[in-house]
Amino acid sequence: MAAKEAAEVVLISGGTSGIGQATAQQLLARGARVMLMGRSEERGRKALMELDAGERAAFVAGDVRHPTDCQRAVHETLARFGRLTGLVCSAGIYVEGALEDLRPEVLDTVLDINVKGTMYLCQAALPALKQAKGSIVNVASDAGVHGNYFCTAYCASKGAVVLFTRALALEVAHEGVRVNAIAPGDIMTPLTRGQLQASPDPEAALQEMASVYPLGRIGTPEEAAAVIAFLLSAQAGFVTGAVWRIDGGLTA
């Protein structure tokens, strides 16, 4: 157990694909232990096979909308690896549409996953993170720092994540816990790829998506994961309450 307790241990919601899985890969590469949290057992098994990290990676099924699932994920992480030094809240949902067409059940789902899910998981993890003087990174969005067209519910949810991050950073700073967020622009995740494939001309849709970015392209999960990994590390020991924009200059 002593060797396990000496290691960096990170719980990652939404860890079975996209930014979450890329973060797990980079943390494992530097010797960390990771616990992936997601709703699908099948996707969890697939992610673990792709990570190929043996006993240093595990999966716990759970839905961040449910506080009991969040508490269980933390409990299983502690039981498996002995402690918790980092939390990445990467689980999220994206929706578009006019406010006039927004159905109550859709708004509830967006807020339950993006906002409440982030808060519930942070709440569950805080006792262990205080003990380890650990770090939290929440995945917000460029849509949380400026308005995006046809995207009111999503913007509202990610804006809430941004201010929650800043407020929590102040609340727990005296405990030695750091809390930061990233605000990615478009990233080539499975969700983005699916949106593009739904277009009549996926290549033209990608070019149009990339055209608004000063760097002329959209980002990769690995680029977002690299910033998360840095924020979790001791190298970012004087960084808290920050929102790092990973958007190719979009919000410059």
PDB file of C-alpha atoms in Angstrom:
ATOM      1  CA  MET A   1       0.000   0.000   0.000  1.00  0.00           C
ATOM      2  CA  ALA A   2       2.917   2.388   0.664  1.00  0.00           C
ATOM      3  CA  ALA A   3       3.873   2.430  -3.015  1.00  0.00           C
ATOM      4  CA  LYS A   4       0.285   3.104  -4.002  1.00  0.00           C
ATOM      5  CA  GLU A   5      -0.060   5.926  -1.490  1.00  0.00           C
ATOM      6  CA  ALA A   6       3.059   7.620  -2.880  1.00  0.00           C
ATOM      7  CA  ALA A   7       1.570   7.850  -6.356  1.00  0.00           C
ATOM      8  CA  GLU A   8      -0.560  10.542  -7.933  1.00  0.00           C
ATOM      9  CA  VAL A   9      -4.143   9.264  -8.030  1.00  0.00           C
ATOM     10  CA  VAL A  10      -6.706  11.028 -10.229  1.00  0.00           C
ATOM     11  CA  LEU A  11     -10.431  10.403 -10.665  1.00  0.00           C
ATOM     12  CA  ILE A  12     -11.690  11.447 -14.110  1.00  0.00           C
ATOM     13  CA  SER A  13     -15.390  11.745 -14.922  1.00  0.00           C
ATOM     14  CA  GLY A  14     -16.145  11.404 -18.601  1.00  0.00           C
ATOM     15  CA  GLY A  15     -12.901   9.455 -18.662  1.00  0.00           C
ATOM     16  CA  THR A  16     -13.821   6.868 -21.285  1.00  0.00           C
ATOM     17  CA  SER A  17     -13.402   9.085 -24.364  1.00  0.00           C
ATOM     18  CA  GLY A  18     -12.256  12.426 -25.693  1.00  0.00           C
ATOM     19  CA  ILE A  19     -10.474  14.843 -23.376  1.00  0.00           C
ATOM     20  CA  GLY A  20     -11.011  12.622 -20.336  1.00  0.00           C
ATOM     21  CA  GLN A  21      -9.377   9.566 -21.861  1.00  0.00           C
ATOM     22  CA  ALA A  22      -6.536  11.625 -23.343  1.00  0.00           C
ATOM     23  CA  THR A  23      -5.915  13.066 -19.883  1.00  0.00           C
ATOM     24  CA  ALA A  24      -5.805   9.582 -18.399  1.00  0.00           C
ATOM     25  CA  GLN A  25      -3.226   8.551 -21.004  1.00  0.00           C
ATOM     26  CA  GLN A  26      -0.952  11.487 -20.208  1.00  0.00           C
ATOM     27  CA  LEU A  27      -1.241  11.013 -16.456  1.00  0.00           C
ATOM     28  CA  LEU A  28      -0.463   7.320 -16.760  1.00  0.00           C
ATOM     29  CA  ALA A  29       2.606   8.189 -18.825  1.00  0.00           C
ATOM     30  CA  ARG A  30       4.018  10.088 -15.861  1.00  0.00           C
ATOM     31  CA  GLY A  31       3.340   7.281 -13.419  1.00  0.00           C
ATOM     32  CA  ALA A  32      -0.065   8.206 -12.017  1.00  0.00           C
ATOM     33  CA  ARG A  33      -2.946   5.925 -11.127  1.00  0.00           C
ATOM     34  CA  VAL A  34      -6.272   6.813 -12.701  1.00  0.00           C
ATOM     35  CA  MET A  35      -9.886   5.923 -12.034  1.00  0.00           C
ATOM     36  CA  LEU A  36     -12.195   6.468 -14.982  1.00  0.00           C
ATOM     37  CA  MET A  37     -15.830   7.262 -14.244  1.00  0.00           C
ATOM     38  CA  GLY A  38     -18.553   6.887 -16.858  1.00  0.00           C
ATOM     39  CA  ARG A  39     -22.062   5.614 -17.384  1.00  0.00           C
ATOM     40  CA  SER A  40     -21.247   2.774 -19.776  1.00  0.00           C
ATOM     41  CA  GLU A  41     -19.543  -0.396 -18.566  1.00  0.00           C
ATOM     42  CA  GLU A  42     -18.797  -1.320 -22.172  1.00  0.00           C
ATOM     43  CA  ARG A  43     -17.075   1.986 -22.895  1.00  0.00           C
ATOM     44  CA  GLY A  44     -15.209   1.664 -19.618  1.00  0.00           C
ATOM     45  CA  ARG A  45     -13.823  -1.742 -20.583  1.00  0.00           C
ATOM     46  CA  LYS A  46     -12.876  -0.442 -24.032  1.00  0.00           C
ATOM     47  CA  ALA A  47     -11.086   2.586 -22.575  1.00  0.00           C
ATOM     48  CA  LEU A  48      -9.102   0.417 -20.169  1.00  0.00           C
ATOM     49  CA  MET A  49      -8.042  -1.842 -23.014  1.00  0.00           C
ATOM     50  CA  GLU A  50      -6.879   1.157 -25.043  1.00  0.00           C
ATOM     51  CA  LEU A  51      -4.996   2.652 -22.097  1.00  0.00           C
ATOM     52  CA  ASP A  52      -3.334  -0.727 -21.465  1.00  0.00           C
ATOM     53  CA  ALA A  53      -2.068   0.329 -18.037  1.00  0.00           C
ATOM     54  CA  GLY A  54      -2.751  -2.835 -16.091  1.00  0.00           C
ATOM     55  CA  GLU A  55      -3.390  -2.314 -12.392  1.00  0.00           C
ATOM     56  CA  ARG A  56      -2.657   1.420 -12.620  1.00  0.00           C
ATOM     57  CA  ALA A  57      -6.036   2.161 -14.251  1.00  0.00           C
ATOM     58  CA  ALA A  58      -9.553   1.180 -13.265  1.00  0.00           C
ATOM     59  CA  PHE A  59     -13.145   2.028 -14.121  1.00  0.00           C
ATOM     60  CA  VAL A  60     -16.162   2.796 -11.968  1.00  0.00           C
ATOM     61  CA  ALA A  61     -19.642   3.010 -13.454  1.00  0.00           C
ATOM     62  CA  GLY A  62     -21.591   6.043 -12.334  1.00  0.00           C
ATOM     63  CA  ASP A  63     -23.691   9.020 -13.362  1.00  0.00           C
ATOM     64  CA  VAL A  64     -22.509  12.408 -12.089  1.00  0.00           C
ATOM     65  CA  ARG A  65     -26.134  13.547 -11.844  1.00  0.00           C
ATOM     66  CA  HIS A  66     -26.503  11.343  -8.781  1.00  0.00           C
ATOM     67  CA  PRO A  67     -24.644  12.345  -5.591  1.00  0.00           C
ATOM     68  CA  THR A  68     -24.570   8.738  -4.416  1.00  0.00           C
ATOM     69  CA  ASP A  69     -22.759   7.693  -7.621  1.00  0.00           C
ATOM     70  CA  CYS A  70     -20.207  10.462  -7.097  1.00  0.00           C
ATOM     71  CA  GLN A  71     -19.634   9.377  -3.508  1.00  0.00           C
ATOM     72  CA  ARG A  72     -19.250   5.763  -4.587  1.00  0.00           C
ATOM     73  CA  ALA A  73     -16.727   6.703  -7.279  1.00  0.00           C
ATOM     74  CA  VAL A  74     -14.589   8.475  -4.715  1.00  0.00           C
ATOM     75  CA  HIS A  75     -14.953   5.581  -2.262  1.00  0.00           C
ATOM     76  CA  GLU A  76     -13.900   3.025  -4.881  1.00  0.00           C
ATOM     77  CA  THR A  77     -10.920   5.167  -5.887  1.00  0.00           C
ATOM     78  CA  LEU A  78      -9.757   5.313  -2.277  1.00  0.00           C
ATOM     79  CA  ALA A  79     -10.347   1.590  -1.812  1.00  0.00           C
ATOM     80  CA  ARG A  80      -8.396   0.741  -4.967  1.00  0.00           C
ATOM     81  CA  PHE A  81      -5.496   3.199  -4.805  1.00  0.00           C
ATOM     82  CA  GLY A  82      -5.325   4.354  -1.199  1.00  0.00           C
ATOM     83  CA  ARG A  83      -5.803   8.070  -1.725  1.00  0.00           C
ATOM     84  CA  LEU A  84      -7.022  10.780  -4.098  1.00  0.00           C
ATOM     85  CA  THR A  85      -4.741  13.612  -5.229  1.00  0.00           C
ATOM     86  CA  GLY A  86      -6.595  14.928  -8.257  1.00  0.00           C
ATOM     87  CA  LEU A  87     -10.050  15.239  -9.785  1.00  0.00           C
ATOM     88  CA  VAL A  88     -10.949  16.013 -13.386  1.00  0.00           C
ATOM     89  CA  CYS A  89     -14.611  16.826 -14.048  1.00  0.00           C
ATOM     90  CA  SER A  90     -14.831  16.145 -17.761  1.00  0.00           C
ATOM     91  CA  ALA A  91     -18.323  14.642 -18.052  1.00  0.00           C
ATOM     92  CA  GLY A  92     -20.575  16.935 -20.042  1.00  0.00           C
ATOM     93  CA  ILE A  93     -23.313  17.288 -22.620  1.00  0.00           C
ATOM     94  CA  TYR A  94     -23.647  19.709 -25.527  1.00  0.00           C
ATOM     95  CA  VAL A  95     -26.899  20.984 -26.989  1.00  0.00           C
ATOM     96  CA  GLU A  96     -27.801  23.632 -29.532  1.00  0.00           C
ATOM     97  CA  GLY A  97     -31.081  25.338 -30.308  1.00  0.00           C
ATOM     98  CA  ALA A  98     -33.111  28.500 -29.931  1.00  0.00           C
ATOM     99  CA  LEU A  99     -34.238  29.453 -26.437  1.00  0.00           C
ATOM    100  CA  GLU A 100     -37.846  29.577 -27.654  1.00  0.00           C
ATOM    101  CA  ASP A 101     -37.596  25.897 -28.580  1.00  0.00           C
ATOM    102  CA  LEU A 102     -35.827  24.783 -25.384  1.00  0.00           C
ATOM    103  CA  ARG A 103     -37.836  22.090 -23.614  1.00  0.00           C
ATOM    104  CA  PRO A 104     -37.722  21.936 -19.808  1.00  0.00           C
ATOM    105  CA  GLU A 105     -36.454  18.368 -19.813  1.00  0.00           C
ATOM    106  CA  VAL A 106     -33.543  19.302 -22.086  1.00  0.00           C
ATOM    107  CA  LEU A 107     -32.568  22.230 -19.870  1.00  0.00           C
ATOM    108  CA  ASP A 108     -32.780  19.991 -16.814  1.00  0.00           C
ATOM    109  CA  THR A 109     -30.445  17.452 -18.428  1.00  0.00           C
ATOM    110  CA  VAL A 110     -27.872  20.083 -19.426  1.00  0.00           C
ATOM    111  CA  LEU A 111     -27.826  21.657 -15.972  1.00  0.00           C
ATOM    112  CA  ASP A 112     -27.926  18.319 -14.149  1.00  0.00           C
ATOM    113  CA  ILE A 113     -24.865  16.968 -15.979  1.00  0.00           C
ATOM    114  CA  ASN A 114     -22.768  20.059 -16.661  1.00  0.00           C
ATOM    115  CA  VAL A 115     -23.406  22.037 -13.489  1.00  0.00           C
ATOM    116  CA  LYS A 116     -24.801  19.794 -10.765  1.00  0.00           C
ATOM    117  CA  GLY A 117     -22.640  16.852 -11.845  1.00  0.00           C
ATOM    118  CA  THR A 118     -19.501  18.948 -11.519  1.00  0.00           C
ATOM    119  CA  MET A 119     -20.586  20.252  -8.125  1.00  0.00           C
ATOM    120  CA  TYR A 120     -21.639  16.852  -6.786  1.00  0.00           C
ATOM    121  CA  LEU A 121     -18.346  15.220  -7.764  1.00  0.00           C
ATOM    122  CA  CYS A 122     -16.252  18.042  -6.322  1.00  0.00           C
ATOM    123  CA  GLN A 123     -18.307  17.858  -3.131  1.00  0.00           C
ATOM    124  CA  ALA A 124     -17.749  14.108  -2.827  1.00  0.00           C
ATOM    125  CA  ALA A 125     -14.008  14.374  -3.511  1.00  0.00           C
ATOM    126  CA  LEU A 126     -13.176  17.327  -1.265  1.00  0.00           C
ATOM    127  CA  PRO A 127     -12.508  15.448   2.008  1.00  0.00           C
ATOM    128  CA  ALA A 128      -9.917  13.212   0.324  1.00  0.00           C
ATOM    129  CA  LEU A 129      -8.445  16.081  -1.680  1.00  0.00           C
ATOM    130  CA  LYS A 130      -8.055  18.186   1.470  1.00  0.00           C
ATOM    131  CA  GLN A 131      -6.173  15.350   3.108  1.00  0.00           C
ATOM    132  CA  ALA A 132      -3.837  15.062   0.098  1.00  0.00           C
ATOM    133  CA  LYS A 133      -3.707  18.832  -0.585  1.00  0.00           C
ATOM    134  CA  GLY A 134      -4.801  17.911  -4.069  1.00  0.00           C
ATOM    135  CA  SER A 135      -6.111  19.622  -7.162  1.00  0.00           C
ATOM    136  CA  ILE A 136      -9.300  19.886  -9.204  1.00  0.00           C
ATOM    137  CA  VAL A 137      -9.620  20.707 -12.896  1.00  0.00           C
ATOM    138  CA  ASN A 138     -13.099  21.326 -14.273  1.00  0.00           C
ATOM    139  CA  VAL A 139     -13.739  21.197 -18.012  1.00  0.00           C
ATOM    140  CA  ALA A 140     -15.688  24.310 -18.974  1.00  0.00           C
ATOM    141  CA  SER A 141     -15.765  25.737 -22.517  1.00  0.00           C
ATOM    142  CA  ASP A 142     -15.112  28.847 -24.554  1.00  0.00           C
ATOM    143  CA  ALA A 143     -18.925  29.012 -24.427  1.00  0.00           C
ATOM    144  CA  GLY A 144     -18.564  29.639 -20.712  1.00  0.00           C
ATOM    145  CA  VAL A 145     -16.532  32.812 -21.194  1.00  0.00           C
ATOM    146  CA  HIS A 146     -18.406  34.356 -24.130  1.00  0.00           C
ATOM    147  CA  GLY A 147     -21.736  33.872 -25.825  1.00  0.00           C
ATOM    148  CA  ASN A 148     -22.099  31.351 -28.632  1.00  0.00           C
ATOM    149  CA  TYR A 149     -24.845  31.630 -31.223  1.00  0.00           C
ATOM    150  CA  PHE A 150     -27.843  29.296 -30.839  1.00  0.00           C
ATOM    151  CA  CYS A 151     -26.403  27.844 -27.653  1.00  0.00           C
ATOM    152  CA  THR A 152     -28.018  29.514 -24.636  1.00  0.00           C
ATOM    153  CA  ALA A 153     -28.460  26.477 -22.377  1.00  0.00           C
ATOM    154  CA  TYR A 154     -24.951  25.169 -22.942  1.00  0.00           C
ATOM    155  CA  CYS A 155     -23.403  28.633 -22.495  1.00  0.00           C
ATOM    156  CA  ALA A 156     -25.316  29.120 -19.250  1.00  0.00           C
ATOM    157  CA  SER A 157     -24.161  25.752 -17.920  1.00  0.00           C
ATOM    158  CA  LYS A 158     -20.490  26.268 -18.755  1.00  0.00           C
ATOM    159  CA  GLY A 159     -20.577  29.841 -17.476  1.00  0.00           C
ATOM    160  CA  ALA A 160     -21.778  28.373 -14.199  1.00  0.00           C
ATOM    161  CA  VAL A 161     -18.840  25.944 -14.179  1.00  0.00           C
ATOM    162  CA  VAL A 162     -16.424  28.852 -14.653  1.00  0.00           C
ATOM    163  CA  LEU A 163     -17.770  30.835 -11.694  1.00  0.00           C
ATOM    164  CA  PHE A 164     -18.176  27.725  -9.556  1.00  0.00           C
ATOM    165  CA  THR A 165     -14.499  26.970 -10.178  1.00  0.00           C
ATOM    166  CA  ARG A 166     -13.407  30.444  -9.124  1.00  0.00           C
ATOM    167  CA  ALA A 167     -15.605  30.452  -6.029  1.00  0.00           C
ATOM    168  CA  LEU A 168     -14.514  26.976  -4.917  1.00  0.00           C
ATOM    169  CA  ALA A 169     -10.861  27.931  -5.429  1.00  0.00           C
ATOM    170  CA  LEU A 170     -11.296  30.704  -2.870  1.00  0.00           C
ATOM    171  CA  GLU A 171     -13.248  28.462  -0.517  1.00  0.00           C
ATOM    172  CA  VAL A 172     -10.597  25.751  -0.256  1.00  0.00           C
ATOM    173  CA  ALA A 173      -7.347  27.639  -0.857  1.00  0.00           C
ATOM    174  CA  HIS A 174      -6.562  27.721   2.862  1.00  0.00           C
ATOM    175  CA  GLU A 175      -6.839  23.916   2.860  1.00  0.00           C
ATOM    176  CA  GLY A 176      -4.093  23.644   0.244  1.00  0.00           C
ATOM    177  CA  VAL A 177      -6.496  22.485  -2.491  1.00  0.00           C
ATOM    178  CA  ARG A 178      -6.197  24.130  -5.907  1.00  0.00           C
ATOM    179  CA  VAL A 179      -9.184  24.447  -8.260  1.00  0.00           C
ATOM    180  CA  ASN A 180      -8.849  25.467 -11.903  1.00  0.00           C
ATOM    181  CA  ALA A 181     -10.735  25.040 -15.159  1.00  0.00           C
ATOM    182  CA  ILE A 182      -9.995  24.774 -18.838  1.00  0.00           C
ATOM    183  CA  ALA A 183     -12.141  26.463 -21.473  1.00  0.00           C
ATOM    184  CA  PRO A 184     -11.622  24.562 -24.741  1.00  0.00           C
ATOM    185  CA  GLY A 185     -12.893  25.648 -28.090  1.00  0.00           C
ATOM    186  CA  ASP A 186     -13.855  22.983 -30.618  1.00  0.00           C
ATOM    187  CA  ILE A 187     -11.869  19.800 -29.975  1.00  0.00           C
ATOM    188  CA  MET A 188     -11.861  16.752 -32.238  1.00  0.00           C
ATOM    189  CA  THR A 189     -13.583  14.428 -29.783  1.00  0.00           C
ATOM    190  CA  PRO A 190     -15.960  11.597 -30.746  1.00  0.00           C
ATOM    191  CA  LEU A 191     -18.837  14.037 -30.123  1.00  0.00           C
ATOM    192  CA  THR A 192     -17.394  16.594 -32.535  1.00  0.00           C
ATOM    193  CA  ARG A 193     -16.615  13.898 -35.068  1.00  0.00           C
ATOM    194  CA  GLY A 194     -20.218  12.712 -34.874  1.00  0.00           C
ATOM    195  CA  GLN A 195     -21.521  16.229 -35.448  1.00  0.00           C
ATOM    196  CA  LEU A 196     -19.323  16.588 -38.504  1.00  0.00           C
ATOM    197  CA  GLN A 197     -20.329  13.206 -39.896  1.00  0.00           C
ATOM    198  CA  ALA A 198     -23.981  14.209 -39.611  1.00  0.00           C
ATOM    199  CA  SER A 199     -23.325  17.030 -42.058  1.00  0.00           C
ATOM    200  CA  PRO A 200     -23.945  16.459 -45.797  1.00  0.00           C
ATOM    201  CA  ASP A 201     -20.282  17.399 -46.398  1.00  0.00           C
ATOM    202  CA  PRO A 202     -18.183  16.604 -43.305  1.00  0.00           C
ATOM    203  CA  GLU A 203     -14.974  18.008 -44.787  1.00  0.00           C
ATOM    204  CA  ALA A 204     -16.625  21.315 -45.667  1.00  0.00           C
ATOM    205  CA  ALA A 205     -18.214  21.404 -42.209  1.00  0.00           C
ATOM    206  CA  LEU A 206     -14.796  20.916 -40.593  1.00  0.00           C
ATOM    207  CA  GLN A 207     -13.289  23.697 -42.709  1.00  0.00           C
ATOM    208  CA  GLU A 208     -16.124  26.019 -41.716  1.00  0.00           C
ATOM    209  CA  MET A 209     -15.684  25.111 -38.037  1.00  0.00           C
ATOM    210  CA  ALA A 210     -11.937  25.714 -38.217  1.00  0.00           C
ATOM    211  CA  SER A 211     -12.255  28.991 -40.104  1.00  0.00           C
ATOM    212  CA  VAL A 212     -13.188  31.017 -37.000  1.00  0.00           C
ATOM    213  CA  TYR A 213      -9.984  30.072 -35.174  1.00  0.00           C
ATOM    214  CA  PRO A 214      -6.947  32.334 -35.651  1.00  0.00           C
ATOM    215  CA  LEU A 215      -4.707  29.248 -35.723  1.00  0.00           C
ATOM    216  CA  GLY A 216      -6.809  27.901 -38.589  1.00  0.00           C
ATOM    217  CA  ARG A 217      -7.793  24.569 -37.079  1.00  0.00           C
ATOM    218  CA  ILE A 218      -9.648  22.992 -34.173  1.00  0.00           C
ATOM    219  CA  GLY A 219      -7.871  21.402 -31.227  1.00  0.00           C
ATOM    220  CA  THR A 220      -7.036  17.836 -30.289  1.00  0.00           C
ATOM    221  CA  PRO A 221      -7.909  15.994 -27.077  1.00  0.00           C
ATOM    222  CA  GLU A 222      -4.205  15.620 -26.374  1.00  0.00           C
ATOM    223  CA  GLU A 223      -3.699  19.396 -26.432  1.00  0.00           C
ATOM    224  CA  ALA A 224      -6.464  19.922 -23.896  1.00  0.00           C
ATOM    225  CA  ALA A 225      -5.223  17.001 -21.803  1.00  0.00           C
ATOM    226  CA  ALA A 226      -1.716  18.463 -21.659  1.00  0.00           C
ATOM    227  CA  VAL A 227      -3.041  21.605 -19.975  1.00  0.00           C
ATOM    228  CA  ILE A 228      -5.116  19.563 -17.531  1.00  0.00           C
ATOM    229  CA  ALA A 229      -2.083  17.441 -16.664  1.00  0.00           C
ATOM    230  CA  PHE A 230      -0.040  20.579 -16.044  1.00  0.00           C
ATOM    231  CA  LEU A 231      -2.704  22.138 -13.822  1.00  0.00           C
ATOM    232  CA  LEU A 232      -2.822  18.967 -11.738  1.00  0.00           C
ATOM    233  CA  SER A 233       0.941  18.926 -11.321  1.00  0.00           C
ATOM    234  CA  ALA A 234       3.209  20.518  -8.731  1.00  0.00           C
ATOM    235  CA  GLN A 235       4.539  22.761 -11.505  1.00  0.00           C
ATOM    236  CA  ALA A 236       1.219  24.636 -11.286  1.00  0.00           C
ATOM    237  CA  GLY A 237       1.460  24.888  -7.505  1.00  0.00           C
ATOM    238  CA  PHE A 238       0.769  28.649  -7.469  1.00  0.00           C
ATOM    239  CA  VAL A 239      -2.142  28.444  -9.919  1.00  0.00           C
ATOM    240  CA  THR A 240      -5.682  28.392  -8.568  1.00  0.00           C
ATOM    241  CA  GLY A 241      -8.959  30.014  -9.564  1.00  0.00           C
ATOM    242  CA  ALA A 242      -7.718  30.225 -13.150  1.00  0.00           C
ATOM    243  CA  VAL A 243      -9.574  29.436 -16.363  1.00  0.00           C
ATOM    244  CA  TRP A 244      -7.145  28.384 -19.095  1.00  0.00           C
ATOM    245  CA  ARG A 245      -8.429  28.989 -22.609  1.00  0.00           C
ATOM    246  CA  ILE A 246      -7.490  26.306 -25.118  1.00  0.00           C
ATOM    247  CA  ASP A 247      -9.119  27.798 -28.185  1.00  0.00           C
ATOM    248  CA  GLY A 248      -6.547  28.621 -30.846  1.00  0.00           C
ATOM    249  CA  GLY A 249      -6.916  32.340 -30.167  1.00  0.00           C
ATOM    250  CA  LEU A 250     -10.698  32.411 -30.557  1.00  0.00           C
ATOM    251  CA  THR A 251     -11.299  34.513 -27.445  1.00  0.00           C
ATOM    252  CA  ALA A 252      -8.105  36.576 -27.618  1.00  0.00           C
TER     253      ALA A 252
END
